[in-house]
Coordinates of C-alpha atoms and ligand atoms in Angstrom, one line a residue:
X109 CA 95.4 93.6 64.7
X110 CA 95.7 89.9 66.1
X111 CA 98.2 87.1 65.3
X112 CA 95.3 84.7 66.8
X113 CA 95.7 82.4 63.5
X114 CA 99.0 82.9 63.0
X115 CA 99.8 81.8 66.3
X116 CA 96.9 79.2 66.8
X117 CA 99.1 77.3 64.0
X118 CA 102.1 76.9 66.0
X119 CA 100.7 76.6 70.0
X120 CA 97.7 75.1 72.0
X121 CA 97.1 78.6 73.5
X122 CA 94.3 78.4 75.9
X123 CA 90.6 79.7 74.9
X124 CA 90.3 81.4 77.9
X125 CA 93.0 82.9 80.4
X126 CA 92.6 83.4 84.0
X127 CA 93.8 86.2 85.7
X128 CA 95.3 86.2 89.2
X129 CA 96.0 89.3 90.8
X130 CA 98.0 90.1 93.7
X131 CA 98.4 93.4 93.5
X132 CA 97.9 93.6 97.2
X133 CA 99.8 90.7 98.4
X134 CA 103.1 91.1 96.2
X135 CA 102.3 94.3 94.9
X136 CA 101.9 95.5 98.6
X137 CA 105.6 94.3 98.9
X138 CA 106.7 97.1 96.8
X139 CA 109.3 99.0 99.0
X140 CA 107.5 101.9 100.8
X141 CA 104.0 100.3 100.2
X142 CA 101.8 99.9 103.4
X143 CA 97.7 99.9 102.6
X144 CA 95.1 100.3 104.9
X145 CA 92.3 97.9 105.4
X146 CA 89.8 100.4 103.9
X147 CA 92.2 101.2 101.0
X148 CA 92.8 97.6 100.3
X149 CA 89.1 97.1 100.5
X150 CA 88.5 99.4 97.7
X151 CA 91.3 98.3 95.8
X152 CA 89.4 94.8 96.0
X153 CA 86.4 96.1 95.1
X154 CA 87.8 98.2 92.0
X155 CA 89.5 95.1 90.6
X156 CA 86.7 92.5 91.3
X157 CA 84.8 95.5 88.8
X158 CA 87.6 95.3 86.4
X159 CA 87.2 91.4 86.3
X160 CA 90.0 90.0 87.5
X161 CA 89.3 86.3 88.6
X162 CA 91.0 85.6 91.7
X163 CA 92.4 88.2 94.0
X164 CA 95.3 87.8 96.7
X165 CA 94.1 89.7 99.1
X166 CA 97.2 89.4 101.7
X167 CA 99.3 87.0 103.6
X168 CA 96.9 86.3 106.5
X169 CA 99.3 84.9 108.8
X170 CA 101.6 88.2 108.7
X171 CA 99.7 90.8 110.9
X172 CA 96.6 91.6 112.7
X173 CA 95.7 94.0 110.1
X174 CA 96.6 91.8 106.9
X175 CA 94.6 88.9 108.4
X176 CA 91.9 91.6 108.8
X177 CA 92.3 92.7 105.2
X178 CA 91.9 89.4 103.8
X179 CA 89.0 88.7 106.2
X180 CA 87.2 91.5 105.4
X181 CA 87.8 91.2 101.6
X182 CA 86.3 87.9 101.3
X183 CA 83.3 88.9 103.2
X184 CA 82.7 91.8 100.6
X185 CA 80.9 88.6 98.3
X186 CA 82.6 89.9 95.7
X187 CA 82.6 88.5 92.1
X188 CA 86.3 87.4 92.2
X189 CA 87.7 84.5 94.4
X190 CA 89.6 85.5 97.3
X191 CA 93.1 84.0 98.3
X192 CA 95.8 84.7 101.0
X193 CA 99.4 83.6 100.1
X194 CA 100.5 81.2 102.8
X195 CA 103.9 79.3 103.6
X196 CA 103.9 75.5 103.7
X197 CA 103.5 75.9 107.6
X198 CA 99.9 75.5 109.3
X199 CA 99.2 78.0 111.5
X200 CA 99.5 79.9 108.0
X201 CA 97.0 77.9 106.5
X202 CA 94.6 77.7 109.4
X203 CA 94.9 82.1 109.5
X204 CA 94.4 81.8 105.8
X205 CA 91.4 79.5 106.2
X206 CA 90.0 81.1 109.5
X207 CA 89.6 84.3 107.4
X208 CA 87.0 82.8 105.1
X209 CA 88.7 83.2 102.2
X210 CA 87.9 81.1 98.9
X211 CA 91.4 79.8 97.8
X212 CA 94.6 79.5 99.4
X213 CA 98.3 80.1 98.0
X214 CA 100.7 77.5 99.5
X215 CA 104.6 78.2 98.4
X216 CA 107.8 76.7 99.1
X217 CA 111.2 77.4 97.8
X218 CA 112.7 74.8 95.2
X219 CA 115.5 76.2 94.4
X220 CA 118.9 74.6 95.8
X221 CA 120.3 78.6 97.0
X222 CA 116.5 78.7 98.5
X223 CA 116.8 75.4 100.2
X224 CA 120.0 75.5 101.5
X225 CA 120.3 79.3 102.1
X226 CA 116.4 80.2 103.2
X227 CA 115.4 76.7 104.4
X228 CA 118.0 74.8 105.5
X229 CA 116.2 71.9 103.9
X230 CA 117.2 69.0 101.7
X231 CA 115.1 67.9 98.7
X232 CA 113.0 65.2 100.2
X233 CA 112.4 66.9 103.7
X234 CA 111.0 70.0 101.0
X235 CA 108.3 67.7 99.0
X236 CA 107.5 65.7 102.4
X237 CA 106.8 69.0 103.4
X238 CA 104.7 70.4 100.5
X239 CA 102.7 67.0 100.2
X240 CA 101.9 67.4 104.1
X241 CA 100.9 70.5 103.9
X242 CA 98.3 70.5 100.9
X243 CA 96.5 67.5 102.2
X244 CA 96.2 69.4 105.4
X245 CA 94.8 72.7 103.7
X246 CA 92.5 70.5 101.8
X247 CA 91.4 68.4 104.7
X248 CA 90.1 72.3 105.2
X249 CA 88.2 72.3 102.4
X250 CA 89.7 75.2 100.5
X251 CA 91.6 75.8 96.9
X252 CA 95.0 75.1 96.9
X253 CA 96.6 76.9 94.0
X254 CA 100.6 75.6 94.6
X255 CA 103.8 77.9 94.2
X256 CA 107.6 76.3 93.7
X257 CA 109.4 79.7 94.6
X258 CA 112.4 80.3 92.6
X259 CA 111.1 77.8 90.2
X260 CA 112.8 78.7 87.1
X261 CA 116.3 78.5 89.1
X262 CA 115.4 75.0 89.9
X263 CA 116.6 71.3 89.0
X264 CA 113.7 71.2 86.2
X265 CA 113.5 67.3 86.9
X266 CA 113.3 68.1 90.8
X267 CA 111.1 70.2 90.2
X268 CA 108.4 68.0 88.1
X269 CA 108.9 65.8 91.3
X270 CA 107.2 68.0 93.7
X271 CA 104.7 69.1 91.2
X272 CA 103.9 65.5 90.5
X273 CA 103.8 65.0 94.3
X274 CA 101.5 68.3 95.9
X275 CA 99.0 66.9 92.2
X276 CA 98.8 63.5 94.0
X277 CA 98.1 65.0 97.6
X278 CA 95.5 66.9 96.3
X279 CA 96.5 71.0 94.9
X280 CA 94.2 72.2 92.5
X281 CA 96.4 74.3 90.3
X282 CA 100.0 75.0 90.3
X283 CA 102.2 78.1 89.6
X284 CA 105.4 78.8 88.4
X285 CA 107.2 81.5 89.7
X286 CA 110.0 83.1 88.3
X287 CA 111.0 85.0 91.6
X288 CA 114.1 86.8 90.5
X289 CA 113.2 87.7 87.0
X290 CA 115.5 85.2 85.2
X291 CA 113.5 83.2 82.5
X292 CA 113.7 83.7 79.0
X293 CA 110.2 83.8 76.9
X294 CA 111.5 80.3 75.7
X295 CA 112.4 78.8 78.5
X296 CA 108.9 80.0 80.2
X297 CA 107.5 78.7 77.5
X298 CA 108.8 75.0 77.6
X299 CA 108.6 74.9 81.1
X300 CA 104.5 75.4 81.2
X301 CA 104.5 72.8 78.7
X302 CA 106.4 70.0 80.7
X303 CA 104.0 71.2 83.6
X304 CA 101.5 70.7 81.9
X305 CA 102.2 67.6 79.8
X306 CA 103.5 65.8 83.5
X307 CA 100.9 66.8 85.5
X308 CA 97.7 67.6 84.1
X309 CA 96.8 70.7 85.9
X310 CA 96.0 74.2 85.0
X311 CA 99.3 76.1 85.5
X312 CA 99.9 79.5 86.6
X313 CA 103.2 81.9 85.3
X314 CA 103.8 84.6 88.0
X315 CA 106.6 86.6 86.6
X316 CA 108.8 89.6 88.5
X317 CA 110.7 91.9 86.0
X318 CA 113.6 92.9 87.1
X319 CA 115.4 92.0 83.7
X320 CA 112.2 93.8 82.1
X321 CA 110.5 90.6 80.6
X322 CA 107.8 90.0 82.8
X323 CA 105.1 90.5 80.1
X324 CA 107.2 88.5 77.5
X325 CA 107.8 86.0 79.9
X326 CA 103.8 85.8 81.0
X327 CA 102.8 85.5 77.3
X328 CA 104.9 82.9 76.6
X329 CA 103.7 81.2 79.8
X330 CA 100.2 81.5 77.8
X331 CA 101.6 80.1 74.5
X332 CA 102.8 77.1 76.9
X333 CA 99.2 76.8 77.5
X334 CA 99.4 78.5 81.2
X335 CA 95.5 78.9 81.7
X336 CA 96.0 81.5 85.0
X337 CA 98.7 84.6 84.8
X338 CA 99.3 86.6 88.1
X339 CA 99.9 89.9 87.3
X340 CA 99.7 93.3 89.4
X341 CA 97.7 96.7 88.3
X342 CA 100.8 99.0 87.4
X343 CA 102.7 96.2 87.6
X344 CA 104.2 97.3 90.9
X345 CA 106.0 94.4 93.2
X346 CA 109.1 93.3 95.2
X347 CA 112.2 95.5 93.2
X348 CA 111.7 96.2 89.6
X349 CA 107.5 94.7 89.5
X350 CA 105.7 92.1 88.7
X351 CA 104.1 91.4 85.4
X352 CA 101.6 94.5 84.6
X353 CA 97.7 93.5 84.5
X354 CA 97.0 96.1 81.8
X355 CA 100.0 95.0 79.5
X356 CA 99.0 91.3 79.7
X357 CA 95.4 91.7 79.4
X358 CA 95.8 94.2 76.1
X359 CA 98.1 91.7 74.7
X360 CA 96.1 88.7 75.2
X361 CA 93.0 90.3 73.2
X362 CA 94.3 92.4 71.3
X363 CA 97.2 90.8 70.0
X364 CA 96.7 86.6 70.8
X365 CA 92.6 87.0 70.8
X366 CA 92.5 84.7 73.5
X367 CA 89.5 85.5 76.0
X368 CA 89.7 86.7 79.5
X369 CA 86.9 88.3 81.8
X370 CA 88.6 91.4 82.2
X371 CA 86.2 94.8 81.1
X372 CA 89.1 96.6 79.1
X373 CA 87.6 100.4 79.5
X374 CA 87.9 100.4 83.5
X375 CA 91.6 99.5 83.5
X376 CA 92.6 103.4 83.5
X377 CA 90.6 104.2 86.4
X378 CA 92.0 100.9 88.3
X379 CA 95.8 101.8 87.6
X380 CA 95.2 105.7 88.6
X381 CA 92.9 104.5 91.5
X382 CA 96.1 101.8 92.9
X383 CA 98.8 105.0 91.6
X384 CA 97.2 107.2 94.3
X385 CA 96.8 104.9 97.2
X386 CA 100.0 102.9 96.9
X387 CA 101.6 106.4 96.1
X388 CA 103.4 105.0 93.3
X389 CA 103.1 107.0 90.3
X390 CA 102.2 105.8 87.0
X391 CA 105.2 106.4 84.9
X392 CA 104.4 108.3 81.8
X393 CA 106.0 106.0 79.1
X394 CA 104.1 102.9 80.4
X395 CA 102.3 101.1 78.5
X396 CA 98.4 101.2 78.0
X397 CA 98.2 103.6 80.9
X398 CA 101.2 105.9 81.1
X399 CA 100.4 109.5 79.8
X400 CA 102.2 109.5 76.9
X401 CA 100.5 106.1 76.2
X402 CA 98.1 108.3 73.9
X403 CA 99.6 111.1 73.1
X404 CA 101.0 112.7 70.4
X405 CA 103.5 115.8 69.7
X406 CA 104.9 115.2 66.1
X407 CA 102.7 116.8 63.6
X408 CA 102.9 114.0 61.1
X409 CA 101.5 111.7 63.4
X410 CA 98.9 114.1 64.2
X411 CA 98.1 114.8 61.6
X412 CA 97.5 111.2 60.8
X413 CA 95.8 110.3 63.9
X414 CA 93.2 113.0 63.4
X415 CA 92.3 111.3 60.1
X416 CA 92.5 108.0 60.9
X417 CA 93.6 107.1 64.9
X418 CA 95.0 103.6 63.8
X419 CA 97.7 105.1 62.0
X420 CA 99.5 105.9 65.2
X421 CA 97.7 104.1 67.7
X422 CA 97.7 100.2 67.8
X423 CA 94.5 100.4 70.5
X424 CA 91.8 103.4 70.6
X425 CA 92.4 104.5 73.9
X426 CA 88.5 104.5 74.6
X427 CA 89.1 100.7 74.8
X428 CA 91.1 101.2 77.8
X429 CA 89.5 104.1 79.5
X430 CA 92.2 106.4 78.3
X431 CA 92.1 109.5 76.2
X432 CA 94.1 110.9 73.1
X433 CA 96.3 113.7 74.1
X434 CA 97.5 116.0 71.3
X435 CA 100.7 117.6 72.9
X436 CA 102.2 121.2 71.9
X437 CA 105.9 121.4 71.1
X438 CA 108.3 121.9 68.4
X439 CA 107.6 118.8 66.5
X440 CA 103.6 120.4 66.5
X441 CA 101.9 121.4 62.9
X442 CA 98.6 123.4 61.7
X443 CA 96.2 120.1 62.5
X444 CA 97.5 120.1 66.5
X445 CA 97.2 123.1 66.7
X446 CA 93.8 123.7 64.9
X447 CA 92.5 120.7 67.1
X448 CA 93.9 121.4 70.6
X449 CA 92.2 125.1 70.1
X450 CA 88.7 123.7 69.2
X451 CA 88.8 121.7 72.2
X452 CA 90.0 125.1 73.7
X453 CA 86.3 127.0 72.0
X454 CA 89.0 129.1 70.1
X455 CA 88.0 127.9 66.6
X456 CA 90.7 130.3 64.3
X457 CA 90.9 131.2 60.7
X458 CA 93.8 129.1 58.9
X459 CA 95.9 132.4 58.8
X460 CA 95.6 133.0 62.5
X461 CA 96.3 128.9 63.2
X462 CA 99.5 129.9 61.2
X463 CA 100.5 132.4 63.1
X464 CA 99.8 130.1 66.9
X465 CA 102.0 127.9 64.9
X466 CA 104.9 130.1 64.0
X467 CA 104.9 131.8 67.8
X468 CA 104.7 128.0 69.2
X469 CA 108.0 126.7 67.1
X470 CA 109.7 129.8 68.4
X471 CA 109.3 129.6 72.1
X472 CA 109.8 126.1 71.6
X473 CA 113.3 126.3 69.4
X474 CA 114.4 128.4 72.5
X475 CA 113.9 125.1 74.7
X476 CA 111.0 126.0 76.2
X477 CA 108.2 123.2 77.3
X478 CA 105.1 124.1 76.1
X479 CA 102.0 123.7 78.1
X480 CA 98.4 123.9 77.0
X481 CA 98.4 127.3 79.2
X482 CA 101.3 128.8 77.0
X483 CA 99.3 127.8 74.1
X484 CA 96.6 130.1 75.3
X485 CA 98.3 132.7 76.0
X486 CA 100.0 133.5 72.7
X487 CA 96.5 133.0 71.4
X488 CA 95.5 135.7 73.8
X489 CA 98.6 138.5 72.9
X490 CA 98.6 137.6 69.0
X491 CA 94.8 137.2 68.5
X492 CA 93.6 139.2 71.5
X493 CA 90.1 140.9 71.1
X494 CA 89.7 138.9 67.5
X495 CA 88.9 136.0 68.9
X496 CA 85.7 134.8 69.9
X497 CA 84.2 133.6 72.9
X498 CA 81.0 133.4 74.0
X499 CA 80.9 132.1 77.2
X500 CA 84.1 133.1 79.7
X501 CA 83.8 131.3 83.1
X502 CA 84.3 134.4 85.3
X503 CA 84.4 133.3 89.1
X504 CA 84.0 130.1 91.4
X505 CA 83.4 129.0 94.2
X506 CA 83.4 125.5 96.5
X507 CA 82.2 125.0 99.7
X508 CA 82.2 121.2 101.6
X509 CA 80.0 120.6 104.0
X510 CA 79.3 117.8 106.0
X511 CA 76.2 116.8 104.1
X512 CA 78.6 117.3 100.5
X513 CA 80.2 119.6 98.2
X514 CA 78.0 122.7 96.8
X515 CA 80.0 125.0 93.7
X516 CA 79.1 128.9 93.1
X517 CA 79.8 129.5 89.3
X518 CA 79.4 132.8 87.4
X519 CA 79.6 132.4 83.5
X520 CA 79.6 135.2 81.3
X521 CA 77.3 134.3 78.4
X522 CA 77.4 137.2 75.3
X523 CA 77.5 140.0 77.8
X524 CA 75.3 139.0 80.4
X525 CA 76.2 136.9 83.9
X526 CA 74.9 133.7 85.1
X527 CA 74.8 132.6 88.2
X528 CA 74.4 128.8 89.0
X529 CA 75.0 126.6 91.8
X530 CA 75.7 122.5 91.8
X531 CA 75.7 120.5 94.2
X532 CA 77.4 116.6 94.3
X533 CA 79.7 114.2 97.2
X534 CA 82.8 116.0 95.9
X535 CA 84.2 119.1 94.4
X536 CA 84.6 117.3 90.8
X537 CA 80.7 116.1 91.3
X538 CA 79.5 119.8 92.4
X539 CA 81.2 121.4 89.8
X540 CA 79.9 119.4 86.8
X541 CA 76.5 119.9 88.3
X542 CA 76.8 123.5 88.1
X543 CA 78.4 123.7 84.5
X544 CA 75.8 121.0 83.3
X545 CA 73.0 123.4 85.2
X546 CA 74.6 126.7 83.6
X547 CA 74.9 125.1 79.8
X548 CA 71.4 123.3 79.8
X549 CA 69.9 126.7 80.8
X550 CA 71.5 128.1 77.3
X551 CA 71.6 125.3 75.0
X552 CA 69.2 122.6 76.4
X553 CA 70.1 119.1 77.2
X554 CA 73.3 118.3 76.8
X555 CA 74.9 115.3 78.6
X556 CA 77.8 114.2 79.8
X557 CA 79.7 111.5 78.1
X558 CA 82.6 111.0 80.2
X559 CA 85.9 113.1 81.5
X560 CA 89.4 112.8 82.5
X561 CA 91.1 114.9 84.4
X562 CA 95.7 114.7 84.4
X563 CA 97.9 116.2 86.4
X564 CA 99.4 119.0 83.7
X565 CA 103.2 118.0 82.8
X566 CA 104.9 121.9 82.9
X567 CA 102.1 124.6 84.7
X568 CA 102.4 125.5 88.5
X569 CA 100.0 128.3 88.4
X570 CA 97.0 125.4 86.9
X571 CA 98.3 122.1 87.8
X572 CA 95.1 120.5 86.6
X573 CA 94.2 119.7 82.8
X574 CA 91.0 118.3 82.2
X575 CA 88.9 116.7 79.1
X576 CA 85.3 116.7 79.0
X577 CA 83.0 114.7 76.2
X578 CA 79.8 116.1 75.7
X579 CA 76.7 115.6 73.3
X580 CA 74.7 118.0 71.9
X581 CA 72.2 118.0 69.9
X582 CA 73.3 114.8 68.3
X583 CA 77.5 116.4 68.0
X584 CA 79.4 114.7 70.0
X585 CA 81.8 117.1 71.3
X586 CA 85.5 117.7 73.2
X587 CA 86.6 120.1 75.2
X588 CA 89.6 120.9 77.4
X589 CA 90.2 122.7 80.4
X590 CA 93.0 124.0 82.8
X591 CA 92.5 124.8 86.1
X592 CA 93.9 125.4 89.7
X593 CA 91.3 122.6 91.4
X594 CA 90.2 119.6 89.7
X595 CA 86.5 121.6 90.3
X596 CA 87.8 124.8 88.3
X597 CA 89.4 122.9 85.7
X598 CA 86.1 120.7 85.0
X599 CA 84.1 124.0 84.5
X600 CA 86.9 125.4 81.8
X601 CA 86.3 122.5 80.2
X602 CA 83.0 122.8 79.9
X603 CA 82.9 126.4 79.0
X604 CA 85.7 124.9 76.5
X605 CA 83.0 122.2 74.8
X606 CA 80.1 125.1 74.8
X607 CA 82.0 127.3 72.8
X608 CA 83.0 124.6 70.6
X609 CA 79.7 124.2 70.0
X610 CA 78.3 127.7 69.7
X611 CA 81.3 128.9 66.8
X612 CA 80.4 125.0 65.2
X613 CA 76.4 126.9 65.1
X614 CA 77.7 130.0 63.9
X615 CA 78.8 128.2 60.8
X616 CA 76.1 126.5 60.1
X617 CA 77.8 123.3 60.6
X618 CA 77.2 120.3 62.0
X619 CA 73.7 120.8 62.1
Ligands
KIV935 O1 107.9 85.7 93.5 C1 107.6 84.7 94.1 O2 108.2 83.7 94.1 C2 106.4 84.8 95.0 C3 105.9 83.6 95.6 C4 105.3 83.8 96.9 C5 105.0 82.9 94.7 O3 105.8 85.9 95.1
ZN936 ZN1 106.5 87.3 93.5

């Protein structure tokens, strides 16, 4: 679904958009956030791999280790071009040069509270400034992409003056920031376009959120024609955030089809990958890459997802490395529950889904959350011995060693043990070589499409859920796990797709 002509009819939007990222310079300023060099370094790396165009790496001039950061970022030859924020003062531009980085971030304050209040500057002595300080950066030979902090709480004539002014002395791009949030999608939206119209140069929208319009704002920064829109992963930043990467970037293809570098399927593992170093969790009603992004309780909107995804999802969540999530609860019906328990290996006669069903509403109506470990166990005590299994993981085990990770895995297969062992650099790695081992032994080659593995919403005992996609002879095939280690919960999972598989076989279907 795109408005692309629609909205090609009534703005110049740009053919391709640009995306700054700053995740580790304002999304670093997030209260409580303090990275490492070598977590900042693969931070870089990860978004460089997403496609981001131009990363702020830091604010060289702060500290020993944020000039390292930035130095070592922009020695990393990455695919992205590397910036460091800097003030209009020089020793901040000569840290910011000295560090070898690729473009540099000049801001001042334009705003009359800023000036007065922060600067203790009058209007002139500001642009004098400015001008000064971009033909000194550029007499340096780098980019000079220029801020007006506070922008949108500025004297809009005032501040076409300075833009005009840093143009003349030489900045390559400018940016508007809307530092406390304020702008209105309109008034974004006009003020790109006098940018624009009065300068000439590509214009960047960097939005904060703390009246929750940063990705309205950003878009309609784009619909003013802003080529460049600085974002962070998670949209984490100074007090409420800054404009979210992953909501942007959906929006711009999926709903403007405008073009941007960005590879959409690796924005799930960027956002977990910046949730778990930052320590700022993911909340699960965000969008694109909250948990409850995909999933789905109501049984009418299962039930039409199962047939036909789009009627409940606008995106498939392939598209941004995310996963469909059928949830368990009240509002469940026959098709969750049918579904989740294939992806279980429990594949149960209509009569018996019916009765899962009834038992599930019940605990449920008493206010009970219902995990996918619940779920199991009323399969267990109402269908007990009837149900078929083939393969039961019976035992693991994971050792680390210096030269990697090695897992001990007993499967019972119709009777019989088998003993495997895998080994991989981690846990996860070790364990999928062991089920992988254990499965191809039985079934022959089978391969690993991909996996997920969440943090499960309501079980202590197995905190770990897990999703594993795996082809088989030509099926294609889900299976689910729950676990106490990510390790243990990979090889459920597995035994979970196997036995899938093996009742699919036993009727004769799929075949
Ligand atoms: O929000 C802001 O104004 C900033 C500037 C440094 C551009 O982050
Ligand atoms: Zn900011």
């Amino acid at each position: 679904m795109s408005w692309k002509s629609f909205l090609e009819g009534v703005y110049a939007l740009p053919s391709r958009v640009f995306f700054f990222d700053t995740t580790l310079r304002d999304g670093e300023q997030t209260p409580g956030v303090a990275l490492r060099v070598e977590e900042k370094v693969m931070i870089a790396e990860a978004l460089a791999d997403l496609g981001v165009d131009v990363i702020e790496a830091g604010f060289a001039v702060v500290s020993k280790g944020e000039y390292e950061s930035v130095k070592r970022i922009s020695g990393l030859g990455l695919s992205a071009k590397i910036c460091s924020l800097s003030r209009c003062e020089k020793r901040d531009i000569d840290a910011a040069v000295d560090t070898g980085c690729d473009w540099v971030h000049l801001f001042i304050a334009t705003s009359e509270l800023h000036m007065k209040y922060k600067l203790g500057m009058e209007r002139e002595h500001v642009v004098e400034r400015a001008v000064e300080m971009v033909e000194y950066a550029k007499s340096r030979g780098i980019v000079v992409h220029f801020s007006a902090e506070d922008a949108t709480r500025s004297d809009p004539d005032f501040l076409m003056h300075i833009y005009k002014s840093v143009r003349d002395a030489g900045a390559d791009s400018l940016d508007i920031p809307d530092t406390v949030g304020i702008a209105l999608p309109h008034v974004m939206r006009s003020l790109v376009m006098r940018t624009k119209r009065e300068t000439g140069l590509p214009v960047a929208v960097h939005c904060h959120d703390d009246m929750g319009l940063a990705t309205a704002n950003t878009l309609a920064g784009v619909e003013g024609g802003a080529e460049i829109v600085h974002v962070t992963v998670n949209g984490i930043g100074e007090r409420a955030g800054n404009t979210s990467l992953e909501e942007v970037a959906v929006a711009l293809k999926f709903l403007y089809g405008v073009e941007t570098a960005i590879n959409y399927e690796k924005i799930a593992k960027t956002s977990k990958l910046v949730a778990r170093l930052t320590g700022i969790p993911i909340p699960k009603n965000k969008a694109v890459v909250g948990d409850n992004a995909f999933s789905h309780e109501s049984g009418i909107h299962v039930h039409g997802v199962i047939n036909n995804p789009a009627t409940y999802e606008p995106i498939m969540p392939e598209q941004v490395g995310m996963s469909r999530r059928i949830i368990i609860g009240k509002h469940s019906g026959l098709h969750s529950i049918d579904t989740v328990l294939r992806q279980y290996g429990y594949v149960l006669a209509a009569n018996e889904v019916k009765e899962v069903l009834n038992r599930v509403k019940e605990i449920a109506d008493s206010g009970h959350k219902l995990g996918d470990q619940e779920l199991l166990q009323i399969v267990n005590e109402l269908l007990g011995s009837r149900i078929m299994r083939p393969v039961t993981l019976k035992g693991f085990q994971q050792i680390t060693t210096e030269s990697g990770d090695r897992c001990l895995a007993e499967f019972e297969v119709n009777g019989e043990m088998l003993r495997v062992e895998g080994v991989g650099n981690t846990p996860l790695e070790s364990a999928i070589d062991a089920s992988l081992k254990a499965f191809n032994n039985i079934l022959g080659d089978i391969q690993l499409i991909g996996y997920s593995l969440f943090a499960s919403p309501y079980e202590d005992r197995h905190p770990y859920e897990a999703e594993v996609v795996i082809k088989i002879d030509g099926n294609t095939i889900v299976g689910k796990g729950i676990g106490k280690t990510s390790g243990h919960t990979i090889l459920n999972a597995m035994s979970s797709a196997v036995n899938q598989y093996l009742s699919i076989l036993s009727r004769g279907i799929g075949r």
